[in-house]
């Protein structure tokens, strides 16, 4: 006969663990099964891009292993286990041939790195880091190397560039955009951060893509689409993350950019919920910690029998480029930018016609203005 568990949570990232932590504050007893494709270590993913700056190895970033977490949360955790399909009709998940029934199912299975096809024979030296184990593998490979090429100049690519420079590595960044962090920063703020990173020795190649990587006696050679060649030893792919949708689509759940959920974090199936990087909450896909914490608190109450909608206040994003600190709250709608710049210190404010603050980007010493400005920011989901 089939096993039956009241609550199943797929994923033990910050979304899964925070949800269960919050749920246990409401309900100490209801059996919960957590399933994760990785080893279930509890770690703070944002710390992956500050390993050198904070002087932490991969194992030092692990706060507790799955065994400790299971004990602490009074749950069962199955590690290195991949859920392969979901049948909402019969309330069943499948792990290969094995099936487990649920009353309520929570999808907290995160986002996956956008895949790239790079020609050449050096695929094993290209690392897309999306969990602590990936990071440990990367650090092991990095050990005897000197040069790193980062593909992608978004938030994560730039954080790694700063961190690896702090670790003493020579860093090249290659990205097919004309400014860094294009999705979040207005140009003057981006150029301030770029200037700071260049001061650390980071070399930017903005415009081209990495086409081909080949191994040589001395390391790797990356051929860029503009004909340029970059010599390096190891490559990080930080070209973007996408909510994992495959299993949700196959299960017939409504998806858009992420798995569609309403304010109660409910998917198009009444007994399946989603939060964290895989979820599109009332139209918003936000791959950050603050939204998933708010979602975890609300969903915990709902699962405990007290239906609760999530709301998001303002959620400024700190970009961990300590050479030129950045905090940004991207405007949700178009407005007019007013930008003051002095060296690497930029204060960029975006206001609507009536003068109300819609968003901002602050760099360098201007980050000190954030507390005052945060009070003026609109809520993301009221
Ligand atoms: P994940 O942590 O990806 O967890 C997904 C879980 O699902 C894992 O346990 C995985 O094994 C499991 N899983 C996936 N598929 C299956 C399956 N089929 N079966 C079973 N299990 C499965 N955000 C900020 O707010 N501030 C920052 O400064 C910041 N810095 C960042 C720096 C880096 C380098 C990165 C990569 C991200 C950063 N973020 C930051 C984003 C933030 O870390 C994420 O939003 C957050 O960690 C997402 O958590 P999650 O639990 O939704 O997903």
Short mmCIF file of C-alpha atoms and ligand atoms in Angstrom, two decimals:
data_model
loop_
_atom_site.label_atom_id
_atom_site.label_comp_id
_atom_site.label_asym_id
_atom_site.label_seq_id
_atom_site.Cartn_x
_atom_site.Cartn_y
_atom_site.Cartn_z
CA UNK A 1 0.00 0.00 0.00
CA UNK A 2 1.06 3.55 -0.69
CA UNK A 3 2.63 5.77 1.98
CA UNK A 4 0.54 8.81 2.92
CA UNK A 5 1.99 12.04 4.34
CA UNK A 6 -0.12 15.11 5.25
CA UNK A 7 2.37 17.72 4.05
CA UNK A 8 5.13 17.18 1.48
CA UNK A 9 7.61 19.95 0.69
CA UNK A 10 9.82 19.58 -2.37
CA UNK A 11 13.07 21.50 -1.86
CA UNK A 12 15.28 22.33 1.13
CA UNK A 13 16.60 25.70 0.01
CA UNK A 14 15.79 28.88 1.91
CA UNK A 15 12.17 28.63 0.74
CA UNK A 16 11.59 25.04 1.90
CA UNK A 17 13.42 25.34 5.22
CA UNK A 18 11.97 28.73 6.12
CA UNK A 19 8.47 27.55 5.34
CA UNK A 20 8.82 24.51 7.58
CA UNK A 21 10.46 26.56 10.34
CA UNK A 22 7.47 28.93 10.25
CA UNK A 23 5.00 26.04 10.01
CA UNK A 24 6.45 24.44 13.15
CA UNK A 25 5.72 27.67 15.05
CA UNK A 26 2.04 27.12 14.19
CA UNK A 27 1.85 23.33 14.26
CA UNK A 28 4.38 21.18 16.10
CA UNK A 29 2.96 17.76 15.22
CA UNK A 30 1.54 17.29 11.72
CA UNK A 31 3.94 14.98 9.86
CA UNK A 32 5.98 16.73 7.18
CA UNK A 33 8.16 15.09 4.57
CA UNK A 34 10.81 17.18 2.82
CA UNK A 35 12.44 15.90 -0.34
CA UNK A 36 15.56 17.37 -1.90
CA UNK A 37 17.69 16.58 -4.91
CA UNK A 38 20.79 17.83 -3.05
CA UNK A 39 22.29 16.78 0.29
CA UNK A 40 19.86 18.90 2.33
CA UNK A 41 22.52 21.03 4.02
CA UNK A 42 21.05 24.25 5.33
CA UNK A 43 23.04 27.15 3.94
CA UNK A 44 22.45 30.73 2.94
CA UNK A 45 22.68 30.84 -0.85
CA UNK A 46 23.61 34.56 -0.99
CA UNK A 47 26.81 33.68 0.88
CA UNK A 48 28.07 31.69 -2.10
CA UNK A 49 29.24 34.89 -3.76
CA UNK A 50 31.04 36.17 -0.64
CA UNK A 51 33.15 33.11 0.21
CA UNK A 52 36.55 34.79 -0.23
CA UNK A 53 35.52 38.18 1.13
CA UNK A 54 34.22 36.53 4.29
CA UNK A 55 36.98 33.92 4.35
CA UNK A 56 34.62 30.93 4.26
CA UNK A 57 35.19 27.61 2.52
CA UNK A 58 32.25 25.68 1.08
CA UNK A 59 32.00 23.46 4.17
CA UNK A 60 32.09 26.48 6.47
CA UNK A 61 29.01 27.82 4.67
CA UNK A 62 26.97 24.76 5.67
CA UNK A 63 25.07 25.72 8.83
CA UNK A 64 23.51 22.31 9.55
CA UNK A 65 23.25 19.01 7.70
CA UNK A 66 19.98 17.30 6.80
CA UNK A 67 20.06 15.11 9.92
CA UNK A 68 20.31 18.12 12.23
CA UNK A 69 17.59 19.95 10.30
CA UNK A 70 15.24 16.95 10.48
CA UNK A 71 15.72 16.79 14.23
CA UNK A 72 15.40 20.53 14.74
CA UNK A 73 12.22 20.78 12.64
CA UNK A 74 10.72 17.43 13.65
CA UNK A 75 10.33 16.36 10.02
CA UNK A 76 11.56 13.58 7.74
CA UNK A 77 14.04 14.67 5.07
CA UNK A 78 14.92 12.57 2.06
CA UNK A 79 18.16 13.77 0.52
CA UNK A 80 19.67 13.15 -2.91
CA UNK A 81 16.17 12.28 -4.05
CA UNK A 82 14.61 13.79 -7.15
CA UNK A 83 10.85 14.00 -7.54
CA UNK A 84 10.14 12.90 -11.11
CA UNK A 85 6.42 13.66 -11.47
CA UNK A 86 3.28 14.81 -9.75
CA UNK A 87 -0.29 13.64 -10.20
CA UNK A 88 -2.62 16.29 -8.72
CA UNK A 89 -5.68 14.14 -9.46
CA UNK A 90 -4.66 11.33 -7.11
CA UNK A 91 -2.60 13.59 -4.79
CA UNK A 92 0.54 11.61 -5.49
CA UNK A 93 4.18 12.43 -6.14
CA UNK A 94 6.55 10.03 -7.83
CA UNK A 95 10.22 9.35 -7.25
CA UNK A 96 10.85 7.10 -10.20
CA UNK A 97 8.65 4.05 -9.55
CA UNK A 98 7.97 4.94 -5.95
CA UNK A 99 4.83 6.91 -5.11
CA UNK A 100 3.89 8.91 -2.02
CA UNK A 101 0.48 10.46 -1.36
CA UNK A 102 -0.02 13.92 0.13
CA UNK A 103 -2.84 16.03 1.47
CA UNK A 104 -0.99 19.29 0.75
CA UNK A 105 2.03 19.65 -1.51
CA UNK A 106 4.45 22.57 -1.52
CA UNK A 107 6.76 23.25 -4.45
CA UNK A 108 9.94 24.99 -3.26
CA UNK A 109 12.22 23.61 -5.92
CA UNK A 110 13.88 26.84 -6.95
CA UNK A 111 15.27 28.06 -10.25
CA UNK A 112 17.81 26.52 -12.58
CA UNK A 113 20.74 28.11 -14.37
CA UNK A 114 20.00 29.02 -17.97
CA UNK A 115 21.87 26.47 -20.06
CA UNK A 116 24.50 27.59 -22.55
CA UNK A 117 25.95 25.74 -25.46
CA UNK A 118 29.64 26.51 -25.73
CA UNK A 119 31.73 24.91 -28.44
CA UNK A 120 35.06 23.29 -27.68
CA UNK A 121 36.49 20.64 -25.39
CA UNK A 122 36.45 22.43 -22.02
CA UNK A 123 32.87 21.86 -20.83
CA UNK A 124 34.02 20.29 -17.54
CA UNK A 125 35.77 23.56 -16.63
CA UNK A 126 32.58 25.62 -16.94
CA UNK A 127 30.70 25.87 -13.64
CA UNK A 128 27.10 26.98 -13.18
CA UNK A 129 26.91 27.34 -9.41
CA UNK A 130 23.39 26.89 -8.06
CA UNK A 131 23.85 25.18 -4.71
CA UNK A 132 26.43 24.53 -2.02
CA UNK A 133 27.60 21.31 -3.65
CA UNK A 134 28.19 23.08 -6.97
CA UNK A 135 30.12 25.69 -5.03
CA UNK A 136 32.22 23.05 -3.26
CA UNK A 137 33.07 21.46 -6.62
CA UNK A 138 33.99 24.84 -8.02
CA UNK A 139 36.22 25.71 -5.04
CA UNK A 140 37.98 22.33 -5.29
CA UNK A 141 38.72 22.93 -8.97
CA UNK A 142 39.76 26.54 -8.29
CA UNK A 143 42.39 25.53 -5.76
CA UNK A 144 45.48 25.53 -7.97
CA UNK A 145 44.22 28.11 -10.47
CA UNK A 146 44.93 31.83 -10.91
CA UNK A 147 42.50 33.15 -13.52
CA UNK A 148 38.70 33.01 -13.69
CA UNK A 149 36.40 34.02 -16.53
CA UNK A 150 32.87 34.96 -15.49
CA UNK A 151 30.19 34.71 -18.17
CA UNK A 152 27.43 37.19 -17.34
CA UNK A 153 27.57 40.68 -15.85
CA UNK A 154 24.36 40.60 -13.85
CA UNK A 155 24.12 40.82 -10.08
CA UNK A 156 25.56 37.35 -9.53
CA UNK A 157 28.35 37.62 -12.12
CA UNK A 158 29.50 40.94 -10.66
CA UNK A 159 29.37 39.63 -7.09
CA UNK A 160 31.57 36.68 -8.05
CA UNK A 161 33.92 39.05 -9.90
CA UNK A 162 34.37 41.15 -6.76
CA UNK A 163 34.70 38.14 -4.49
CA UNK A 164 37.21 36.29 -6.65
CA UNK A 165 39.30 39.47 -6.97
CA UNK A 166 39.28 39.69 -3.19
CA UNK A 167 40.47 36.08 -3.20
CA UNK A 168 43.47 37.05 -5.32
CA UNK A 169 42.24 35.73 -8.67
CA UNK A 170 42.56 37.50 -12.03
CA UNK A 171 39.02 37.97 -13.29
CA UNK A 172 37.62 38.55 -16.78
CA UNK A 173 33.91 39.20 -17.22
CA UNK A 174 32.30 38.55 -20.61
CA UNK A 175 28.69 39.53 -21.27
CA UNK A 176 26.61 40.48 -24.31
CA UNK A 177 25.31 43.75 -22.87
CA UNK A 178 26.54 47.32 -23.03
CA UNK A 179 26.50 47.93 -19.29
CA UNK A 180 26.81 45.72 -16.22
CA UNK A 181 23.76 44.63 -14.14
CA UNK A 182 21.45 45.87 -16.93
CA UNK A 183 18.24 44.53 -15.40
CA UNK A 184 18.60 46.44 -12.15
CA UNK A 185 20.84 49.49 -12.51
CA UNK A 186 20.56 52.74 -14.47
CA UNK A 187 23.69 53.34 -16.53
CA UNK A 188 25.52 55.81 -14.22
CA UNK A 189 25.18 53.43 -11.25
CA UNK A 190 26.35 50.51 -13.38
CA UNK A 191 29.34 52.45 -14.60
CA UNK A 192 30.29 53.40 -11.02
CA UNK A 193 30.30 49.74 -10.01
CA UNK A 194 32.19 48.77 -13.14
CA UNK A 195 34.79 51.43 -12.36
CA UNK A 196 35.20 50.07 -8.84
CA UNK A 197 35.60 46.50 -10.06
CA UNK A 198 38.11 47.61 -12.69
CA UNK A 199 40.08 49.21 -9.88
CA UNK A 200 40.42 45.72 -8.40
CA UNK A 201 41.79 44.50 -11.73
CA UNK A 202 38.60 42.98 -13.19
CA UNK A 203 38.62 43.15 -17.00
CA UNK A 204 35.24 43.60 -18.67
CA UNK A 205 34.46 42.42 -22.20
CA UNK A 206 30.99 43.87 -22.76
CA UNK A 207 29.20 43.14 -26.02
CA UNK A 208 30.49 39.73 -27.10
CA UNK A 209 29.49 36.22 -26.06
CA UNK A 210 31.79 33.32 -25.26
CA UNK A 211 31.56 31.12 -28.35
CA UNK A 212 34.14 28.43 -27.80
CA UNK A 213 36.47 27.27 -25.05
CA UNK A 214 39.47 25.06 -25.70
CA UNK A 215 42.03 23.48 -23.41
CA UNK A 216 45.71 24.23 -23.84
CA UNK A 217 48.82 23.25 -21.89
CA UNK A 218 48.58 26.55 -20.00
CA UNK A 219 44.87 26.53 -19.22
CA UNK A 220 41.89 27.55 -21.31
CA UNK A 221 41.36 29.86 -24.25
CA UNK A 222 37.94 31.45 -24.67
CA UNK A 223 37.04 32.65 -28.15
CA UNK A 224 34.59 35.54 -28.01
CA UNK A 225 32.08 36.35 -30.71
CA UNK A 226 33.94 39.59 -31.57
CA UNK A 227 37.11 37.67 -32.41
CA UNK A 228 38.82 38.48 -29.12
CA UNK A 229 40.56 35.69 -27.19
CA UNK A 230 40.78 35.49 -23.40
CA UNK A 231 43.17 33.18 -21.59
CA UNK A 232 41.87 31.80 -18.33
CA UNK A 233 41.92 28.70 -16.09
CA UNK A 234 38.30 28.14 -15.10
CA UNK A 235 34.90 29.57 -16.05
CA UNK A 236 31.78 30.49 -14.09
CA UNK A 237 28.53 30.65 -16.01
CA UNK A 238 26.32 33.28 -14.37
CA UNK A 239 24.09 34.13 -17.28
CA UNK A 240 20.79 33.83 -15.48
CA UNK A 241 18.35 31.68 -13.57
CA UNK A 242 14.89 30.51 -14.57
CA UNK A 243 12.13 29.13 -12.32
CA UNK A 244 11.95 25.33 -12.67
CA UNK A 245 8.72 24.63 -14.55
CA UNK A 246 9.03 21.18 -16.17
CA UNK A 247 7.28 19.06 -13.55
CA UNK A 248 4.63 21.72 -12.97
CA UNK A 249 3.83 21.88 -16.68
CA UNK A 250 3.61 18.08 -16.89
CA UNK A 251 1.30 18.09 -13.87
CA UNK A 252 -0.99 20.51 -15.70
CA UNK A 253 -0.40 23.42 -13.33
CA UNK A 254 -0.72 26.92 -14.68
CA UNK A 255 2.68 28.49 -15.37
CA UNK A 256 3.93 31.70 -16.89
CA UNK A 257 7.50 32.84 -16.17
CA UNK A 258 7.18 30.96 -12.89
CA UNK A 259 4.60 28.61 -11.40
CA UNK A 260 1.53 30.84 -11.09
CA UNK A 261 0.24 31.28 -7.55
CA UNK A 262 -2.19 33.74 -6.04
CA UNK A 263 -1.65 35.76 -2.86
CA UNK A 264 -2.31 32.65 -0.78
CA UNK A 265 0.57 30.94 -2.64
CA UNK A 266 -1.91 28.45 -4.10
CA UNK A 267 -1.27 27.13 -7.60
CA UNK A 268 -4.06 26.40 -10.07
CA UNK A 269 -4.55 23.18 -8.04
CA UNK A 270 -6.18 23.79 -4.67
CA UNK A 271 -3.88 21.42 -2.73
CA UNK A 272 -0.58 22.46 -4.30
CA UNK A 273 1.30 25.58 -3.23
CA UNK A 274 4.55 27.15 -4.44
CA UNK A 275 7.00 29.71 -3.05
CA UNK A 276 10.56 30.90 -3.54
CA UNK A 277 12.47 31.07 -6.82
CA UNK A 278 10.07 28.72 -8.64
CA UNK A 279 6.95 30.78 -7.94
CA UNK A 280 5.28 33.66 -9.74
CA UNK A 281 3.31 35.34 -6.98
CA UNK A 282 0.41 37.40 -8.27
CA UNK A 283 2.38 38.06 -11.46
CA UNK A 284 5.74 38.70 -9.80
CA UNK A 285 8.85 36.54 -10.16
CA UNK A 286 11.38 37.82 -7.62
CA UNK A 287 14.47 35.65 -7.18
CA UNK A 288 15.39 37.08 -3.78
CA UNK A 289 15.31 36.12 -0.12
CA UNK A 290 12.93 38.76 1.25
CA UNK A 291 9.93 37.72 -0.86
CA UNK A 292 10.39 34.06 0.03
CA UNK A 293 10.55 34.87 3.75
CA UNK A 294 7.29 36.80 3.55
CA UNK A 295 5.77 33.93 1.55
CA UNK A 296 6.98 31.36 4.07
CA UNK A 297 5.30 33.21 6.96
CA UNK A 298 1.99 33.51 5.13
CA UNK A 299 1.93 29.97 3.75
CA UNK A 300 2.83 28.47 7.13
CA UNK A 301 -0.34 29.97 8.56
CA UNK A 302 -2.44 28.83 5.63
CA UNK A 303 -1.13 25.26 5.97
CA UNK A 304 -1.90 25.39 9.68
CA UNK A 305 -5.53 26.18 8.91
CA UNK A 306 -5.51 29.96 9.03
CA UNK A 307 -5.78 31.18 5.42
CA UNK A 308 -3.35 34.08 4.98
CA UNK A 309 -2.40 36.18 1.97
CA UNK A 310 1.15 37.32 1.44
CA UNK A 311 2.02 40.96 1.04
CA UNK A 312 5.35 42.44 0.01
CA UNK A 313 6.51 45.80 1.27
CA UNK A 314 9.38 47.60 -0.41
CA UNK A 315 12.25 45.17 -0.92
CA UNK A 316 15.50 46.91 -1.79
CA UNK A 317 18.25 44.63 -3.07
CA UNK A 318 21.78 44.93 -1.73
CA UNK A 319 24.33 43.99 -4.34
CA UNK A 320 27.37 42.44 -2.69
CA UNK A 321 30.12 44.31 -4.52
CA UNK A 322 31.95 45.66 -1.46
CA UNK A 323 34.37 47.68 -3.58
CA UNK A 324 31.41 49.90 -4.50
CA UNK A 325 28.41 48.93 -2.38
CA UNK A 326 25.03 49.10 -4.10
CA UNK A 327 21.44 49.11 -2.98
CA UNK A 328 18.69 49.22 -5.56
CA UNK A 329 14.93 49.19 -5.61
CA UNK A 330 13.98 48.90 -9.27
CA UNK A 331 10.86 50.92 -10.16
CA UNK A 332 7.87 48.75 -11.10
CA UNK A 333 6.59 51.36 -13.53
CA UNK A 334 8.21 53.97 -15.77
CA UNK A 335 9.17 57.25 -14.23
CA UNK A 336 11.70 60.04 -14.51
CA UNK A 337 15.25 59.48 -13.23
CA UNK A 338 17.09 62.20 -11.39
CA UNK A 339 20.74 61.23 -11.08
CA UNK A 340 23.57 62.81 -9.09
CA UNK A 341 27.05 61.41 -9.45
CA UNK A 342 30.33 62.16 -7.76
CA UNK A 343 33.03 59.62 -8.57
CA UNK A 344 31.68 56.17 -7.72
CA UNK A 345 28.96 57.65 -5.54
CA UNK A 346 25.67 57.73 -7.37
CA UNK A 347 22.25 58.73 -6.14
CA UNK A 348 19.64 57.89 -8.76
CA UNK A 349 16.01 58.47 -7.86
CA UNK A 350 13.06 57.55 -10.03
CA UNK A 351 9.83 59.50 -9.47
CA UNK A 352 6.41 59.62 -11.09
CA UNK A 353 4.79 62.77 -12.52
CA UNK A 354 3.45 63.72 -9.12
CA UNK A 355 6.91 63.41 -7.56
CA UNK A 356 6.29 60.15 -5.68
CA UNK A 357 9.33 57.90 -5.37
CA UNK A 358 9.05 54.77 -7.55
CA UNK A 359 12.53 53.37 -7.07
CA UNK A 360 16.19 54.16 -6.61
CA UNK A 361 19.75 53.02 -7.17
CA UNK A 362 22.42 54.11 -4.69
CA UNK A 363 26.13 53.36 -4.90
CA UNK A 364 29.21 54.08 -2.80
CA UNK A 365 28.64 56.46 0.10
CA UNK A 366 25.12 57.22 -1.19
CA UNK A 367 23.88 53.85 0.12
CA UNK A 368 23.60 55.65 3.46
CA UNK A 369 20.49 57.40 2.10
CA UNK A 370 18.56 54.16 1.82
CA UNK A 371 16.89 54.22 5.23
CA UNK A 372 15.26 57.57 4.62
CA UNK A 373 14.30 56.66 1.05
CA UNK A 374 12.88 53.25 1.99
CA UNK A 375 10.10 55.02 3.91
CA UNK A 376 8.98 56.65 0.66
CA UNK A 377 9.08 53.50 -1.50
CA UNK A 378 5.81 51.94 -2.67
CA UNK A 379 4.96 48.38 -1.56
CA UNK A 380 5.56 45.69 -4.19
CA UNK A 381 2.38 43.76 -3.31
CA UNK A 382 0.13 45.70 -0.98
P1 LIG B 1 16.90 26.83 -4.01
O1 LIG B 1 17.81 27.29 -2.95
O2 LIG B 1 17.44 26.69 -5.38
O3 LIG B 1 16.34 25.42 -3.53
C1 LIG B 1 15.73 24.52 -4.39
C2 LIG B 1 15.62 23.17 -3.73
O4 LIG B 1 14.81 22.31 -4.53
C3 LIG B 1 16.94 22.44 -3.55
O5 LIG B 1 16.91 21.76 -2.33
C4 LIG B 1 16.93 21.45 -4.72
O6 LIG B 1 17.73 20.32 -4.50
C5 LIG B 1 15.46 21.07 -4.74
N1 LIG B 1 14.95 20.49 -5.98
C6 LIG B 1 14.92 21.00 -7.22
N2 LIG B 1 14.31 20.16 -8.08
C7 LIG B 1 13.94 19.08 -7.35
C8 LIG B 1 13.26 17.85 -7.65
N3 LIG B 1 12.81 17.57 -8.87
N4 LIG B 1 13.07 16.98 -6.65
C9 LIG B 1 13.50 17.24 -5.40
N5 LIG B 1 14.12 18.38 -5.06
C10 LIG B 1 14.34 19.27 -6.03
N6 LIG B 1 18.95 36.98 -2.87
C11 LIG B 1 18.89 38.05 -2.04
O7 LIG B 1 17.80 38.42 -1.62
N7 LIG B 1 20.02 38.71 -1.66
C12 LIG B 1 21.25 38.34 -2.10
O8 LIG B 1 22.25 38.97 -1.73
C13 LIG B 1 21.35 37.21 -2.97
N8 LIG B 1 22.56 36.78 -3.41
C14 LIG B 1 22.63 35.68 -4.18
C15 LIG B 1 23.87 35.23 -4.60
C16 LIG B 1 23.99 34.10 -5.39
C17 LIG B 1 25.35 33.63 -5.84
C18 LIG B 1 22.81 33.40 -5.80
C19 LIG B 1 22.92 32.18 -6.67
C20 LIG B 1 21.57 33.85 -5.41
C21 LIG B 1 21.46 34.99 -4.59
N9 LIG B 1 20.22 35.45 -4.16
C22 LIG B 1 20.15 36.54 -3.34
C23 LIG B 1 18.97 34.74 -4.49
C24 LIG B 1 18.54 33.81 -3.36
O9 LIG B 1 19.66 33.10 -2.91
C25 LIG B 1 17.42 32.88 -3.84
O10 LIG B 1 16.31 33.68 -4.13
C26 LIG B 1 17.01 31.82 -2.83
O11 LIG B 1 18.12 31.19 -2.25
C27 LIG B 1 16.08 30.80 -3.49
O12 LIG B 1 15.74 29.77 -2.59
P2 LIG B 1 14.79 28.58 -3.02
O13 LIG B 1 14.63 27.75 -1.78
O14 LIG B 1 13.59 29.09 -3.71
O15 LIG B 1 15.61 27.76 -4.13
#
